Amino acid sequence: MQNHYLSIDIGGTAIKSAQIDHSGNIIKNYQVPTPHTRGAFLGQLGQIISANHGVRAICVSVPGIVNSRTGIVQFTGALGFMGDFSFGSYLQQLVGLPVFVGNDANCATLAEMWLGNLVGVQNGAVITLGTSVGGGLVINGQLFAGPHFRAGELGAIVNNHDHHDLHESTVGASTSAVKMIATVARACGLPDQHDGRRAFEEINRHHPQAWPIFTAFCRRVAILLVNVQAVVDLDQVLIGGGISAQPIVVTEIRRQFAQLQEGDRRLHDDIMMPAISAAKFGNEANLLGALYGLLLQIDEEE
């Protein structure tokens, strides 16, 4: 296994891990539920690492603000119980190997830059649609994390100034794909509000209750893209997250973007629609991107 790397993708519900070679080929992978206490969480990571001894290095994708220079992570969301943690140092002391820790959305972007649909793109982004909204930016051919490692936190954008609840006025709350699917499921009387496959069956057949909910969601995504374009003027935007596997998602986002431009001359004259397409990688994106981040880090150190 000396030519293999251990990549770990930590999510709120599951921890995925894989051995990957230098070319990005996944040799074998695993998945376990994410524990939600500090001791159990670190214990589970230790078990994953012990089961993969002999690898060359370890790379990790995490939800949170990651200082790539120090390895300190400000964990967020379902992993907020970890607080601020010197994750990189902890792992390095544990294994005595090179370690890379990256933000999950940035890792998804790195995967697309390495082997996906952002190869050769100088200015682009990955926007992930899930429980909230995440983003990774590529500026002048480089992943742009910002001086405080917070660039691309699109879910924190306020898009409804008049809402009485500040949290609900953010993109993360108003443009949640998980909420959209649950709303469609309720409107259509589906038994499982988390069953995205069934929800999209109704959306794809333009169910009279589901279709307006879906198009309103896509309009909010399109408004987000307009706002991003007004600041950074990108060539390419990839839509990630589980729902991006549904072709109708990208098609409707493009249509809604064009409608916004048709409805206001300033949006037509001042904003250019980027090429909008689905991200190449699904559940493997963060695993691959974490490895690419590690390889870039090793190149810099050499």
C-alpha angles and dihedrals in degrees: 000000000000089000092051131088127207111232120188125193111196116200135170094258105022142023112218122194134180142174108234131182127228092269095054098259111148108225100184135342141197139193132202133171115269112249115225103212124076097240095046092045095053090042091055091050089051090053092050092050093046090052090056103047117155098046120134098235144342128242126185136195114205138176107245146055108313124196099208092195097055102022090233112147127200097204116215140184117013090357094054088114088077091062116185108346135174089232098163093052091045092054094044092053089047097052108016091224135112109284134196125189121189140173111262097238091046090050090053088052093048090053090055091046091051106041107351144066097310096061106134093003111136098194120024147115145217115222114193119205115201136104085338133357123272133181145192123197130211113198121179090348095306133102105254113214097161129233091285096039092246103108114127096031089139094160089070094061112115110227103166111054093180100053112116092219110065094202092052089051092065127097090241091061101035096043101043112143090202091056091046092054092047091050091050090048092052093045091051096042094243115169096227118048090195096055101109093175093060092042091055092048087063093042093050091053090048094242104199092237097041101043099065090048091051096045091049088053092050090048089056090051090049091051088052090052091050090053092048091048091051088061107034108014099219129198097211135023122188122201113219136178129081095294092059087079086072107085091208090068097065092038092055095043089055091048092049092048090053091048091053090053092047090052097055128034093212091056088049096047102034103036127060118205109236122220102275120202142143120277113253098229127061123178092354096057098094093044092053094041093051089055092049089050089053093049091050090049092051091049091052092050092051 
